[in-house]
Amino acid sequence: MRVFTTCTRDCPGACGLTIRVEGGVVRSIGGNRGHPHSRGFLCRKTARYHMKRLYSDKRVLKPLIRDGNQWRTVSWDEALQTVSDMMNRCVDEYGAESIVYYQGFGARTALRLLNRRFFNSLGATTLEGTLCGGTAIEAHKMDFGKRISHEPHDHLNSRNIFIWGRNPAVTDLNLWRIIRRAQRNGKTIVTVDPLRTETAARADVHCQIKPGTDMYLAIALSKIIVEEGIHDQGFMDDHSENSDAYLNVLDAFSLPELSGITGIPERMMYELAFTYSDGPSSIIIGWGLQRYFNSHITCRFIDALAAISGNIGIRGGALAADLMNTAVSMNRSALKSEEKYPCRFLEGTLRIWIHRRQNASS
């Protein structure tokens, strides 16, 4: 029997799978050639998953409790009772907020979201965001409200594709195949990365920036676009807020200063600015630039760069920070508890709110 499904491991590929099952046992895992995105591709890790993980004798299939220096197997009833007793004791002695819930991404499934609902109902402390792409996600929410990335194949409608702090030639081969197809069709591929990655080596332009200075590059490109008069003033007037304060921030920096900070020559800054503004242009934000102090501000400056250049709400434009969420649509607010400590903005923090055009394609 063949079963068609999708890989739910922590990877942006989300490859379609064809699984052969005989007698209730998985015999083989292959790529689904009919899948519109992965088109039959499958990494070696997933192809061997049933042999290396699913039927491995090292899998932990029953609850274990530490007994001195050893682990002993217990029943599910005993394990659940032990955990619930410990949680009740914490709630009684210290309050529900003394329990902190954090979950990683061992599997990208909808069912795992129910865990958050349980801990919120308990009144425990839950965390917002992730250790991977949470910074850009929250920045996009602040700027765009509802955050929905373009469908990956929309990059084929881009004239220019900026890959900012990401290495899809190694980490996302399905996306990389789309990018390479766009490149063969004459699209310009620009990589912004401190390292000469495999993606950078195959790009048309490699902007080898100093680590942690991405915000200043976004400011530089925006400054040039505005000063050269090639920005989308109509979009700024109709679909943004706080633009005057944002422009004041751009005026506070000189190009020589920004060049010294980023290590990028002014000549290249002009080339990048004119290339990006000659859209439609898309930006793919990676996880690398989200690992620095104030990286949420960096992502918001990149959002603003897309806005002033007219690359929001058009085919082949916009930004993509987490392609794993393009097909997910659910009421996540129902999983949350009442916000007891709302986020506050520091005085003087850049705030530019960008609203979608009513007639724009998403």
Short mmCIF file of C-alpha atoms in Angstrom, two decimals:
data_model
loop_
_atom_site.label_atom_id
_atom_site.label_comp_id
_atom_site.label_asym_id
_atom_site.label_seq_id
_atom_site.Cartn_x
_atom_site.Cartn_y
_atom_site.Cartn_z
CA MET A 1 0.00 0.00 0.00
CA ARG A 2 1.22 3.49 -0.85
CA VAL A 3 0.60 6.38 1.54
CA PHE A 4 1.01 9.99 0.41
CA THR A 5 2.00 12.46 3.10
CA THR A 6 4.38 15.34 3.85
CA CYS A 7 7.58 15.50 5.84
CA THR A 8 6.96 17.30 9.14
CA ARG A 9 10.54 17.51 10.35
CA ASP A 10 12.11 20.85 11.27
CA CYS A 11 13.01 21.88 7.72
CA PRO A 12 11.55 24.51 5.37
CA GLY A 13 11.41 21.96 2.53
CA ALA A 14 8.12 20.30 3.55
CA CYS A 15 8.77 17.62 0.93
CA GLY A 16 5.97 15.43 -0.35
CA LEU A 17 6.44 11.76 0.55
CA THR A 18 5.37 8.46 -0.96
CA ILE A 19 5.55 5.74 1.69
CA ARG A 20 5.27 2.03 0.91
CA VAL A 21 3.62 0.10 3.75
CA GLU A 22 3.35 -3.69 3.90
CA GLY A 23 1.71 -5.49 6.80
CA GLY A 24 1.63 -2.31 8.85
CA VAL A 25 5.38 -1.85 8.44
CA VAL A 26 7.06 0.98 6.51
CA ARG A 27 9.21 -0.61 3.83
CA SER A 28 10.41 2.46 1.94
CA ILE A 29 10.15 6.26 1.90
CA GLY A 30 10.45 8.13 -1.38
CA GLY A 31 9.77 11.53 -2.83
CA ASN A 32 6.35 12.27 -4.31
CA ARG A 33 6.90 13.25 -7.95
CA GLY A 34 3.43 14.73 -8.09
CA HIS A 35 4.12 17.21 -5.29
CA PRO A 36 4.04 20.74 -6.77
CA HIS A 37 6.89 22.05 -4.62
CA SER A 38 9.38 19.24 -3.95
CA ARG A 39 8.61 17.35 -7.21
CA GLY A 40 10.01 14.04 -6.04
CA PHE A 41 13.06 15.37 -4.19
CA LEU A 42 13.87 13.80 -0.84
CA CYS A 43 16.93 14.23 1.34
CA ARG A 44 18.92 11.20 2.46
CA LYS A 45 17.97 11.72 6.11
CA THR A 46 14.27 11.31 5.43
CA ALA A 47 14.77 8.52 2.91
CA ARG A 48 16.43 6.47 5.66
CA TYR A 49 14.18 7.66 8.48
CA HIS A 50 12.36 4.35 8.91
CA MET A 51 15.66 2.48 9.20
CA LYS A 52 17.60 5.00 11.28
CA ARG A 53 14.84 6.28 13.57
CA LEU A 54 11.39 4.72 13.24
CA TYR A 55 12.48 1.14 13.87
CA SER A 56 15.70 1.87 15.71
CA ASP A 57 16.35 -0.15 18.85
CA LYS A 58 17.54 3.10 20.46
CA ARG A 59 14.09 4.72 20.35
CA VAL A 60 12.56 5.58 23.70
CA LEU A 61 9.07 4.09 23.49
CA LYS A 62 8.13 4.04 27.17
CA PRO A 63 8.44 6.60 29.98
CA LEU A 64 11.66 6.52 32.00
CA ILE A 65 12.23 7.83 35.53
CA ARG A 66 15.67 8.43 36.99
CA ASP A 67 16.43 6.18 39.94
CA GLY A 68 19.81 7.26 41.29
CA ASN A 69 22.26 6.90 38.42
CA GLN A 70 19.97 4.63 36.47
CA TRP A 71 16.79 4.93 34.43
CA ARG A 72 13.87 2.62 35.08
CA THR A 73 10.87 2.00 32.87
CA VAL A 74 7.47 2.95 34.26
CA SER A 75 3.91 2.84 32.97
CA TRP A 76 2.27 5.81 31.28
CA ASP A 77 -0.14 6.09 34.21
CA GLU A 78 2.72 6.38 36.71
CA ALA A 79 4.64 8.85 34.52
CA LEU A 80 1.63 11.12 33.97
CA GLN A 81 0.72 10.97 37.65
CA THR A 82 4.30 11.88 38.64
CA VAL A 83 4.37 14.88 36.30
CA SER A 84 0.92 16.10 37.33
CA ASP A 85 1.82 15.81 41.03
CA MET A 86 4.96 17.88 40.47
CA MET A 87 3.04 20.54 38.53
CA ASN A 88 0.31 20.73 41.16
CA ARG A 89 2.94 21.11 43.88
CA CYS A 90 4.57 23.98 41.96
CA VAL A 91 1.22 25.68 41.45
CA ASP A 92 0.28 25.32 45.14
CA GLU A 93 3.64 26.51 46.51
CA TYR A 94 4.81 29.09 43.96
CA GLY A 95 1.92 29.80 41.60
CA ALA A 96 1.22 28.62 38.07
CA GLU A 97 3.63 31.15 36.54
CA SER A 98 6.54 29.30 38.15
CA ILE A 99 6.12 26.67 35.41
CA VAL A 100 7.76 27.70 32.12
CA TYR A 101 6.69 25.98 28.91
CA TYR A 102 9.00 25.87 25.90
CA GLN A 103 8.81 23.50 22.95
CA GLY A 104 11.21 23.16 20.04
CA PHE A 105 10.62 21.96 16.51
CA GLY A 106 11.21 18.23 16.49
CA ALA A 107 8.07 17.98 14.39
CA ARG A 108 6.16 20.67 12.49
CA THR A 109 2.63 19.49 13.12
CA ALA A 110 -0.61 21.24 14.06
CA LEU A 111 -1.22 18.84 16.96
CA ARG A 112 1.82 20.16 18.84
CA LEU A 113 0.12 23.56 19.08
CA LEU A 114 -2.35 22.08 21.58
CA ASN A 115 0.45 21.93 24.14
CA ARG A 116 0.50 25.72 24.31
CA ARG A 117 -3.24 25.79 24.90
CA PHE A 118 -2.88 23.40 27.83
CA PHE A 119 -0.19 25.44 29.57
CA ASN A 120 -2.04 28.69 28.93
CA SER A 121 -5.17 27.17 30.49
CA LEU A 122 -3.06 26.19 33.47
CA GLY A 123 -1.80 29.77 33.78
CA ALA A 124 1.82 28.82 33.26
CA THR A 125 4.49 31.03 31.67
CA THR A 126 4.70 30.53 27.92
CA LEU A 127 7.22 32.05 25.55
CA GLU A 128 6.53 33.96 22.36
CA GLY A 129 8.70 33.42 19.30
CA THR A 130 11.37 30.82 18.61
CA LEU A 131 15.12 30.44 18.75
CA CYS A 132 15.22 30.24 14.94
CA GLY A 133 13.11 32.76 13.03
CA GLY A 134 11.12 34.31 15.83
CA THR A 135 12.77 37.70 15.52
CA ALA A 136 11.78 38.28 11.90
CA ILE A 137 8.34 36.80 12.50
CA GLU A 138 7.55 39.28 15.25
CA ALA A 139 9.04 42.15 13.26
CA HIS A 140 6.81 41.31 10.29
CA LYS A 141 3.77 41.13 12.57
CA MET A 142 4.52 44.60 13.87
CA ASP A 143 4.91 46.02 10.37
CA PHE A 144 2.38 44.08 8.32
CA GLY A 145 -0.12 42.79 10.87
CA LYS A 146 -1.04 39.35 9.56
CA ARG A 147 2.14 37.74 8.30
CA ILE A 148 1.70 35.58 5.19
CA SER A 149 4.64 34.91 2.89
CA HIS A 150 4.29 34.73 -0.85
CA GLU A 151 4.03 31.30 -2.42
CA PRO A 152 7.66 30.17 -3.10
CA HIS A 153 7.16 29.98 -6.87
CA ASP A 154 6.29 33.69 -6.88
CA HIS A 155 10.05 34.28 -6.88
CA LEU A 156 9.87 33.39 -10.56
CA ASN A 157 7.95 36.65 -11.02
CA SER A 158 10.77 38.65 -9.40
CA ARG A 159 13.25 40.58 -11.47
CA ASN A 160 15.74 40.50 -8.60
CA ILE A 161 16.01 38.14 -5.63
CA PHE A 162 17.96 39.22 -2.54
CA ILE A 163 19.00 36.32 -0.30
CA TRP A 164 19.85 37.98 3.00
CA GLY A 165 21.66 35.84 5.56
CA ARG A 166 20.54 32.51 4.21
CA ASN A 167 22.18 29.59 2.39
CA PRO A 168 19.39 27.73 0.54
CA ALA A 169 21.86 25.97 -1.76
CA VAL A 170 22.63 23.80 1.28
CA THR A 171 19.70 24.22 3.65
CA ASP A 172 16.62 24.42 1.38
CA LEU A 173 17.11 22.64 -1.92
CA ASN A 174 13.49 23.01 -2.99
CA LEU A 175 13.70 26.80 -2.69
CA TRP A 176 17.16 26.76 -4.28
CA ARG A 177 15.80 24.95 -7.32
CA ILE A 178 13.27 27.77 -7.80
CA ILE A 179 15.99 30.40 -7.38
CA ARG A 180 18.26 28.69 -9.91
CA ARG A 181 15.39 28.47 -12.37
CA ALA A 182 14.79 32.21 -11.94
CA GLN A 183 18.49 32.83 -12.49
CA ARG A 184 18.48 30.83 -15.72
CA ASN A 185 15.56 32.98 -16.83
CA GLY A 186 17.70 36.09 -16.48
CA LYS A 187 16.78 37.17 -12.95
CA THR A 188 19.50 38.74 -10.80
CA ILE A 189 20.44 36.89 -7.61
CA VAL A 190 22.07 38.93 -4.84
CA THR A 191 23.42 37.35 -1.66
CA VAL A 192 24.09 39.36 1.49
CA ASP A 193 26.28 37.24 3.74
CA PRO A 194 29.54 37.65 5.69
CA LEU A 195 30.63 34.22 4.44
CA ARG A 196 31.37 32.98 0.95
CA THR A 197 28.69 30.30 1.14
CA GLU A 198 27.72 27.97 -1.67
CA THR A 199 24.74 30.22 -2.34
CA ALA A 200 26.98 33.30 -2.46
CA ALA A 201 29.38 31.55 -4.83
CA ARG A 202 26.56 30.91 -7.32
CA ALA A 203 24.88 34.30 -6.97
CA ASP A 204 25.33 37.10 -9.50
CA VAL A 205 26.36 39.50 -6.74
CA HIS A 206 27.82 38.72 -3.32
CA CYS A 207 27.64 41.56 -0.81
CA GLN A 208 30.10 40.37 1.84
CA ILE A 209 28.95 42.47 4.77
CA LYS A 210 30.55 42.71 8.20
CA PRO A 211 28.73 40.45 10.67
CA GLY A 212 25.96 42.13 12.62
CA THR A 213 25.74 45.28 10.48
CA ASP A 214 22.77 44.31 8.29
CA MET A 215 20.58 47.07 9.74
CA TYR A 216 22.98 49.72 8.47
CA LEU A 217 23.01 48.22 4.98
CA ALA A 218 19.21 48.39 4.88
CA ILE A 219 19.42 52.02 6.00
CA ALA A 220 22.00 52.78 3.31
CA LEU A 221 19.94 51.27 0.49
CA SER A 222 16.81 53.06 1.66
CA LYS A 223 18.67 56.35 1.98
CA ILE A 224 19.95 56.09 -1.61
CA ILE A 225 16.52 55.15 -2.97
CA VAL A 226 14.93 58.16 -1.27
CA GLU A 227 17.67 60.64 -2.19
CA GLU A 228 17.64 59.50 -5.81
CA GLY A 229 13.89 59.97 -5.96
CA ILE A 230 13.15 56.39 -7.01
CA HIS A 231 11.05 55.53 -3.97
CA ASP A 232 7.31 54.83 -4.07
CA GLN A 233 5.94 57.98 -2.48
CA GLY A 234 2.37 56.90 -3.21
CA PHE A 235 2.75 53.76 -1.16
CA MET A 236 4.35 55.71 1.67
CA ASP A 237 1.49 58.21 1.68
CA ASP A 238 -1.34 55.69 1.42
CA HIS A 239 -0.10 52.60 3.24
CA SER A 240 2.37 53.57 5.95
CA GLU A 241 2.53 55.42 9.25
CA ASN A 242 5.34 57.25 11.01
CA SER A 243 7.21 57.71 7.73
CA ASP A 244 8.46 61.19 8.72
CA ALA A 245 10.26 59.79 11.76
CA TYR A 246 11.64 56.97 9.62
CA LEU A 247 13.03 59.44 7.06
CA ASN A 248 14.64 61.38 9.90
CA VAL A 249 16.48 58.22 10.88
CA LEU A 250 17.81 57.89 7.33
CA ASP A 251 18.97 61.51 7.39
CA ALA A 252 20.91 60.90 10.60
CA PHE A 253 23.46 58.75 8.74
CA SER A 254 25.87 59.59 5.94
CA LEU A 255 26.80 57.08 3.26
CA PRO A 256 30.53 57.21 4.14
CA GLU A 257 29.60 56.41 7.73
CA LEU A 258 27.35 53.52 6.70
CA SER A 259 30.02 52.21 4.33
CA GLY A 260 32.58 52.19 7.15
CA ILE A 261 30.20 50.34 9.47
CA THR A 262 29.19 47.64 6.99
CA GLY A 263 32.45 47.31 5.06
CA ILE A 264 30.53 47.71 1.79
CA PRO A 265 31.89 50.31 -0.68
CA GLU A 266 29.55 53.16 -1.54
CA ARG A 267 29.69 52.15 -5.19
CA MET A 268 28.25 48.72 -4.36
CA MET A 269 25.61 50.31 -2.14
CA TYR A 270 24.41 52.36 -5.10
CA GLU A 271 24.41 49.29 -7.34
CA LEU A 272 22.37 47.30 -4.84
CA ALA A 273 19.92 50.16 -4.27
CA PHE A 274 19.26 50.65 -7.98
CA THR A 275 19.03 46.91 -8.57
CA TYR A 276 16.54 46.40 -5.76
CA SER A 277 14.38 49.40 -6.69
CA ASP A 278 14.17 48.15 -10.29
CA GLY A 279 11.53 45.64 -9.27
CA PRO A 280 9.65 43.61 -8.70
CA SER A 281 12.26 42.46 -6.21
CA SER A 282 11.92 39.95 -3.40
CA ILE A 283 13.95 39.45 -0.24
CA ILE A 284 14.50 36.11 1.46
CA ILE A 285 15.53 36.71 5.07
CA GLY A 286 17.55 33.97 6.70
CA TRP A 287 18.13 33.01 10.29
CA GLY A 288 21.71 34.28 10.37
CA LEU A 289 20.95 37.97 10.72
CA GLN A 290 18.46 37.23 13.52
CA ARG A 291 21.21 36.15 15.90
CA TYR A 292 22.42 39.61 16.82
CA PHE A 293 21.45 42.25 19.37
CA ASN A 294 18.50 44.37 18.19
CA SER A 295 18.01 42.09 15.19
CA HIS A 296 14.26 42.79 15.30
CA ILE A 297 15.09 46.39 14.39
CA THR A 298 17.23 45.07 11.53
CA CYS A 299 14.28 43.11 10.16
CA ARG A 300 12.01 46.14 10.47
CA PHE A 301 14.46 48.28 8.49
CA ILE A 302 14.41 45.60 5.80
CA ASP A 303 10.61 45.70 5.88
CA ALA A 304 10.77 49.46 5.42
CA LEU A 305 13.21 49.05 2.51
CA ALA A 306 10.66 46.85 0.75
CA ALA A 307 7.91 49.37 1.46
CA ILE A 308 9.59 52.53 0.20
CA SER A 309 10.72 50.78 -2.98
CA GLY A 310 7.18 49.68 -3.85
CA ASN A 311 7.85 45.97 -3.42
CA ILE A 312 4.96 45.23 -1.05
CA GLY A 313 1.67 43.78 -2.28
CA ILE A 314 2.84 42.98 -5.81
CA ARG A 315 3.64 39.78 -7.67
CA GLY A 316 7.32 38.98 -7.36
CA GLY A 317 7.81 41.39 -4.46
CA ALA A 318 7.55 41.34 -0.65
CA LEU A 319 9.64 39.45 1.87
CA ALA A 320 9.90 35.86 3.00
CA ALA A 321 11.32 35.06 6.40
CA ASP A 322 9.79 31.65 7.07
CA LEU A 323 8.55 29.72 4.04
CA MET A 324 7.24 26.97 6.30
CA ASN A 325 4.21 29.09 7.14
CA THR A 326 2.91 29.84 3.65
CA ALA A 327 0.24 27.14 3.76
CA VAL A 328 -0.71 27.34 7.44
CA SER A 329 -3.99 29.07 8.30
CA MET A 330 -5.40 28.67 11.78
CA ASN A 331 -6.71 30.70 14.68
CA ARG A 332 -3.54 30.87 16.75
CA SER A 333 -5.07 33.43 19.10
CA ALA A 334 -7.34 30.69 20.43
CA LEU A 335 -4.22 28.95 21.75
CA LYS A 336 -3.15 31.94 23.82
CA SER A 337 -4.13 33.15 27.25
CA GLU A 338 -4.90 36.71 28.24
CA GLU A 339 -1.81 38.84 27.88
CA LYS A 340 -0.82 39.92 31.38
CA TYR A 341 2.35 41.77 30.42
CA PRO A 342 1.78 43.47 27.04
CA CYS A 343 4.78 44.48 25.00
CA ARG A 344 5.78 48.12 25.37
CA PHE A 345 7.77 50.24 22.93
CA LEU A 346 10.75 52.20 24.11
CA GLU A 347 10.55 55.93 23.50
CA GLY A 348 12.12 56.77 20.15
CA THR A 349 11.91 53.25 18.73
CA LEU A 350 11.32 53.25 15.00
CA ARG A 351 7.72 52.39 14.23
CA ILE A 352 6.63 52.16 10.62
CA TRP A 353 3.38 50.34 10.02
CA ILE A 354 2.82 49.12 6.49
CA HIS A 355 -0.71 48.26 5.35
CA ARG A 356 -1.50 45.97 2.44
CA ARG A 357 -3.03 47.42 -0.68
CA GLN A 358 -6.65 46.42 -1.04
CA ASN A 359 -6.14 45.12 -4.57
CA ALA A 360 -2.78 43.49 -3.98
CA SER A 361 -2.14 39.82 -4.62
CA SER A 362 -0.86 37.98 -1.58
#
